PDB file of C-alpha atoms in Angstrom:
ATOM      1  CA  MET A 233       7.890  -4.207  31.157  1.00  0.00           C
ATOM      2  CA  PRO A 234       5.329  -3.867  28.330  1.00  0.00           C
ATOM      3  CA  SER A 235       3.015  -6.810  27.659  1.00  0.00           C
ATOM      4  CA  ASN A 236       3.839  -9.246  24.851  1.00  0.00           C
ATOM      5  CA  GLU A 237       0.797  -7.916  23.003  1.00  0.00           C
ATOM      6  CA  ASN A 238       2.131  -4.356  23.164  1.00  0.00           C
ATOM      7  CA  ILE A 239       5.638  -5.402  22.098  1.00  0.00           C
ATOM      8  CA  VAL A 240       4.213  -7.073  18.986  1.00  0.00           C
ATOM      9  CA  ARG A 241       1.938  -4.098  18.201  1.00  0.00           C
ATOM     10  CA  GLU A 242       4.859  -1.687  18.527  1.00  0.00           C
ATOM     11  CA  ALA A 243       7.225  -3.859  16.472  1.00  0.00           C
ATOM     12  CA  MET A 244       4.713  -4.059  13.633  1.00  0.00           C
ATOM     13  CA  GLN A 245       4.189  -0.318  13.677  1.00  0.00           C
ATOM     14  CA  VAL A 246       7.736   0.914  14.271  1.00  0.00           C
ATOM     15  CA  VAL A 247       9.845  -1.683  12.452  1.00  0.00           C
ATOM     16  CA  TRP A 248       7.552  -2.775   9.623  1.00  0.00           C
ATOM     17  CA  THR A 249       5.135   0.095   8.898  1.00  0.00           C
ATOM     18  CA  GLU A 250       7.580   2.918   9.654  1.00  0.00           C
ATOM     19  CA  GLY A 251      10.587   0.952   8.338  1.00  0.00           C
ATOM     20  CA  ARG A 252      12.770   1.818  11.331  1.00  0.00           C
ATOM     21  CA  VAL A 253      15.591  -0.706  10.914  1.00  0.00           C
ATOM     22  CA  ASP A 254      17.496   1.213  13.596  1.00  0.00           C
ATOM     23  CA  ARG A 255      14.882  -0.010  16.114  1.00  0.00           C
ATOM     24  CA  VAL A 256      14.949  -3.744  15.270  1.00  0.00           C
ATOM     25  CA  ALA A 257      17.029  -4.587  18.378  1.00  0.00           C
ATOM     26  CA  ASP A 258      14.396  -2.889  20.570  1.00  0.00           C
ATOM     27  CA  TYR A 259      11.919  -5.646  19.685  1.00  0.00           C
ATOM     28  CA  TYR A 260      13.801  -8.663  18.294  1.00  0.00           C
ATOM     29  CA  ALA A 261      16.261 -10.973  20.086  1.00  0.00           C
ATOM     30  CA  GLU A 262      19.787 -11.524  18.770  1.00  0.00           C
ATOM     31  CA  ASP A 263      19.014 -15.213  18.181  1.00  0.00           C
ATOM     32  CA  PHE A 264      15.709 -14.520  16.383  1.00  0.00           C
ATOM     33  CA  VAL A 265      14.523 -17.133  13.859  1.00  0.00           C
ATOM     34  CA  ALA A 266      11.694 -16.971  11.334  1.00  0.00           C
ATOM     35  CA  ASP A 267       9.755 -19.601   9.427  1.00  0.00           C
ATOM     36  CA  TYR A 268       7.803 -18.333   6.418  1.00  0.00           C
ATOM     37  CA  PRO A 269       7.376 -20.245   3.155  1.00  0.00           C
ATOM     38  CA  MET A 270       8.772 -18.314   0.171  1.00  0.00           C
ATOM     39  CA  THR A 271      10.462 -15.677   2.342  1.00  0.00           C
ATOM     40  CA  ASP A 272      14.089 -15.811   3.492  1.00  0.00           C
ATOM     41  CA  TRP A 273      14.540 -13.722   6.613  1.00  0.00           C
ATOM     42  CA  GLY A 274      18.176 -14.620   7.063  1.00  0.00           C
ATOM     43  CA  THR A 275      19.188 -14.972  10.709  1.00  0.00           C
ATOM     44  CA  GLY A 276      19.124 -12.853  13.848  1.00  0.00           C
ATOM     45  CA  LEU A 277      18.835  -9.090  13.934  1.00  0.00           C
ATOM     46  CA  ASP A 278      20.697  -8.655  10.636  1.00  0.00           C
ATOM     47  CA  GLY A 279      18.167 -10.934   8.943  1.00  0.00           C
ATOM     48  CA  VAL A 280      15.250  -8.825  10.191  1.00  0.00           C
ATOM     49  CA  ARG A 281      16.974  -5.596   9.156  1.00  0.00           C
ATOM     50  CA  ALA A 282      17.722  -6.969   5.681  1.00  0.00           C
ATOM     51  CA  LEU A 283      14.137  -8.131   5.112  1.00  0.00           C
ATOM     52  CA  VAL A 284      12.652  -4.825   6.303  1.00  0.00           C
ATOM     53  CA  ALA A 285      14.960  -2.955   3.900  1.00  0.00           C
ATOM     54  CA  GLU A 286      14.162  -5.337   1.026  1.00  0.00           C
ATOM     55  CA  VAL A 287      10.401  -5.104   1.560  1.00  0.00           C
ATOM     56  CA  ARG A 288      10.556  -1.310   1.541  1.00  0.00           C
ATOM     57  CA  ILE A 289      12.423  -1.277  -1.782  1.00  0.00           C
ATOM     58  CA  GLY A 290       9.537  -3.049  -3.506  1.00  0.00           C
ATOM     59  CA  LEU A 291       6.771  -1.439  -1.444  1.00  0.00           C
ATOM     60  CA  PRO A 292       8.124   1.862  -0.055  1.00  0.00           C
ATOM     61  CA  ASP A 293       4.758   2.682   1.537  1.00  0.00           C
ATOM     62  CA  TYR A 294       4.441  -0.806   3.101  1.00  0.00           C
ATOM     63  CA  ASN A 295       1.829  -0.782   5.859  1.00  0.00           C
ATOM     64  CA  GLU A 296       0.687  -3.449   8.306  1.00  0.00           C
ATOM     65  CA  GLU A 297      -2.804  -3.090   9.758  1.00  0.00           C
ATOM     66  CA  ILE A 298      -3.624  -5.420  12.634  1.00  0.00           C
ATOM     67  CA  LYS A 299      -7.075  -6.914  12.052  1.00  0.00           C
ATOM     68  CA  LEU A 300      -6.980  -9.394  14.950  1.00  0.00           C
ATOM     69  CA  LEU A 301      -4.470 -10.020  17.711  1.00  0.00           C
ATOM     70  CA  VAL A 302      -4.717 -12.815  20.297  1.00  0.00           C
ATOM     71  CA  ALA A 303      -2.147 -13.145  23.065  1.00  0.00           C
ATOM     72  CA  ASP A 304      -1.591 -16.291  25.130  1.00  0.00           C
ATOM     73  CA  GLY A 305       1.468 -16.382  27.367  1.00  0.00           C
ATOM     74  CA  ASP A 306       4.635 -16.243  25.254  1.00  0.00           C
ATOM     75  CA  HIS A 307       2.715 -16.419  21.964  1.00  0.00           C
ATOM     76  CA  VAL A 308       0.869 -13.732  20.045  1.00  0.00           C
ATOM     77  CA  ALA A 309      -1.175 -14.579  16.943  1.00  0.00           C
ATOM     78  CA  VAL A 310      -1.836 -11.754  14.501  1.00  0.00           C
ATOM     79  CA  GLU A 311      -3.977 -11.397  11.403  1.00  0.00           C
ATOM     80  CA  LEU A 312      -2.621  -8.560   9.277  1.00  0.00           C
ATOM     81  CA  LEU A 313      -3.804  -6.667   6.242  1.00  0.00           C
ATOM     82  CA  ILE A 314      -0.676  -5.600   4.383  1.00  0.00           C
ATOM     83  CA  ARG A 315      -0.862  -2.768   1.858  1.00  0.00           C
ATOM     84  CA  GLY A 316       1.606  -0.999  -0.356  1.00  0.00           C
ATOM     85  CA  THR A 317       2.385   0.330  -3.810  1.00  0.00           C
ATOM     86  CA  HIS A 318       4.770  -1.701  -5.950  1.00  0.00           C
ATOM     87  CA  THR A 319       7.088   1.094  -7.094  1.00  0.00           C
ATOM     88  CA  GLY A 320      10.412  -0.731  -6.752  1.00  0.00           C
ATOM     89  CA  PRO A 321      11.838  -4.109  -7.766  1.00  0.00           C
ATOM     90  CA  MET A 322      10.525  -7.046  -5.748  1.00  0.00           C
ATOM     91  CA  ASN A 323      11.357 -10.760  -5.977  1.00  0.00           C
ATOM     92  CA  GLY A 324      13.060 -10.170  -9.328  1.00  0.00           C
ATOM     93  CA  MET A 325       9.971  -8.392 -10.648  1.00  0.00           C
ATOM     94  CA  PRO A 326      10.215  -4.858 -12.066  1.00  0.00           C
ATOM     95  CA  PRO A 327       7.926  -2.238 -10.501  1.00  0.00           C
ATOM     96  CA  THR A 328       4.325  -2.217 -11.703  1.00  0.00           C
ATOM     97  CA  GLY A 329       3.063   0.893  -9.909  1.00  0.00           C
ATOM     98  CA  LYS A 330       0.090  -1.167  -8.689  1.00  0.00           C
ATOM     99  CA  GLU A 331      -1.397  -0.881  -5.237  1.00  0.00           C
ATOM    100  CA  VAL A 332      -1.662  -4.193  -3.416  1.00  0.00           C
ATOM    101  CA  ALA A 333      -3.440  -5.490  -0.327  1.00  0.00           C
ATOM    102  CA  PHE A 334      -3.089  -9.010   1.034  1.00  0.00           C
ATOM    103  CA  ARG A 335      -3.508 -10.904   4.288  1.00  0.00           C
ATOM    104  CA  ASP A 336      -0.870 -12.431   6.529  1.00  0.00           C
ATOM    105  CA  MET A 337      -1.260 -14.724   9.525  1.00  0.00           C
ATOM    106  CA  THR A 338       1.646 -14.631  11.959  1.00  0.00           C
ATOM    107  CA  ILE A 339       2.450 -16.352  15.233  1.00  0.00           C
ATOM    108  CA  VAL A 340       5.083 -14.543  17.281  1.00  0.00           C
ATOM    109  CA  THR A 341       7.001 -16.115  20.168  1.00  0.00           C
ATOM    110  CA  LEU A 342       8.503 -13.879  22.837  1.00  0.00           C
ATOM    111  CA  LYS A 343      10.974 -14.407  25.659  1.00  0.00           C
ATOM    112  CA  ASP A 344      12.120 -11.820  28.189  1.00  0.00           C
ATOM    113  CA  GLY A 345      10.400  -8.989  26.321  1.00  0.00           C
ATOM    114  CA  LYS A 346      11.909  -9.762  22.880  1.00  0.00           C
ATOM    115  CA  ILE A 347      10.609 -11.520  19.790  1.00  0.00           C
ATOM    116  CA  VAL A 348      12.570 -14.774  19.461  1.00  0.00           C
ATOM    117  CA  GLY A 349      10.525 -16.445  16.751  1.00  0.00           C
ATOM    118  CA  GLN A 350       8.008 -15.651  14.097  1.00  0.00           C
ATOM    119  CA  ARG A 351       6.219 -17.993  11.739  1.00  0.00           C
ATOM    120  CA  GLY A 352       3.341 -17.520   9.418  1.00  0.00           C
ATOM    121  CA  LEU A 353       1.741 -17.533   6.027  1.00  0.00           C
ATOM    122  CA  SER A 354       1.242 -14.628   3.646  1.00  0.00           C
ATOM    123  CA  ASP A 355      -1.421 -14.685   0.936  1.00  0.00           C
ATOM    124  CA  TYR A 356       1.035 -14.493  -1.947  1.00  0.00           C
ATOM    125  CA  LEU A 357      -1.583 -15.830  -4.375  1.00  0.00           C
ATOM    126  CA  SER A 358      -3.562 -12.603  -3.871  1.00  0.00           C
ATOM    127  CA  LEU A 359      -0.412 -10.460  -3.945  1.00  0.00           C
ATOM    128  CA  PHE A 360       0.921 -11.915  -7.187  1.00  0.00           C
ATOM    129  CA  GLY A 361      -2.549 -11.867  -8.759  1.00  0.00           C
ATOM    130  CA  GLN A 362      -2.831  -8.140  -8.048  1.00  0.00           C
ATOM    131  CA  LEU A 363       0.581  -7.647  -9.660  1.00  0.00           C
ATOM    132  CA  GLY A 364      -0.486  -9.586 -12.752  1.00  0.00           C
ATOM    133  CA  VAL A 365       1.818 -12.542 -12.152  1.00  0.00           C
ATOM    134  CA  GLU A 366       0.403 -15.854 -13.334  1.00  0.00           C
ATOM    135  CA  MET A 367       0.905 -18.699 -10.893  1.00  0.00           C
ATOM    136  CA  PRO A 368      -0.109 -22.042 -12.353  1.00  0.00           C
ATOM    137  CA  ILE A 369      -2.083 -24.187  -9.938  1.00  0.00           C
ATOM    138  CA  GLY A 370      -0.208 -27.343  -8.956  1.00  0.00           C
ATOM    139  CA  ALA A 371       3.113 -26.151 -10.366  1.00  0.00           C
ATOM    140  CA  GLU A 372       6.131 -27.598  -8.632  1.00  0.00           C
ATOM    141  CA  GLY A 373       8.827 -25.208  -7.576  1.00  0.00           C
TER     142      GLY A 373
END
């Protein structure tokens, strides 16, 4: 069985960078849950598939580059640099044609060779700034 580190590396490449929704079940468990502020993953495998498809509408060339990966037992922490070109609608925003790059910190939990949980924070302040979206500091939402 591949190491947890390798499973996470492959999932990020195959599912997210290549957009292979047909391979989600190879890496994610049926009872998968996610916890990310401002991002609704839905539930289980269908939730992952839906988010991958949605992300690739807004950023068809979406790419995750692993900058740092630390594995400890059933947990893998990953620092990502995410890049893409905003050529499709995203979060209710029309396409801008702008290239974006922002960081993401993710902690993945695995069990029996599958990803069962994923939580993290994406640098949406940088993302929205690059897209020209004004985000007032201290605004409640």
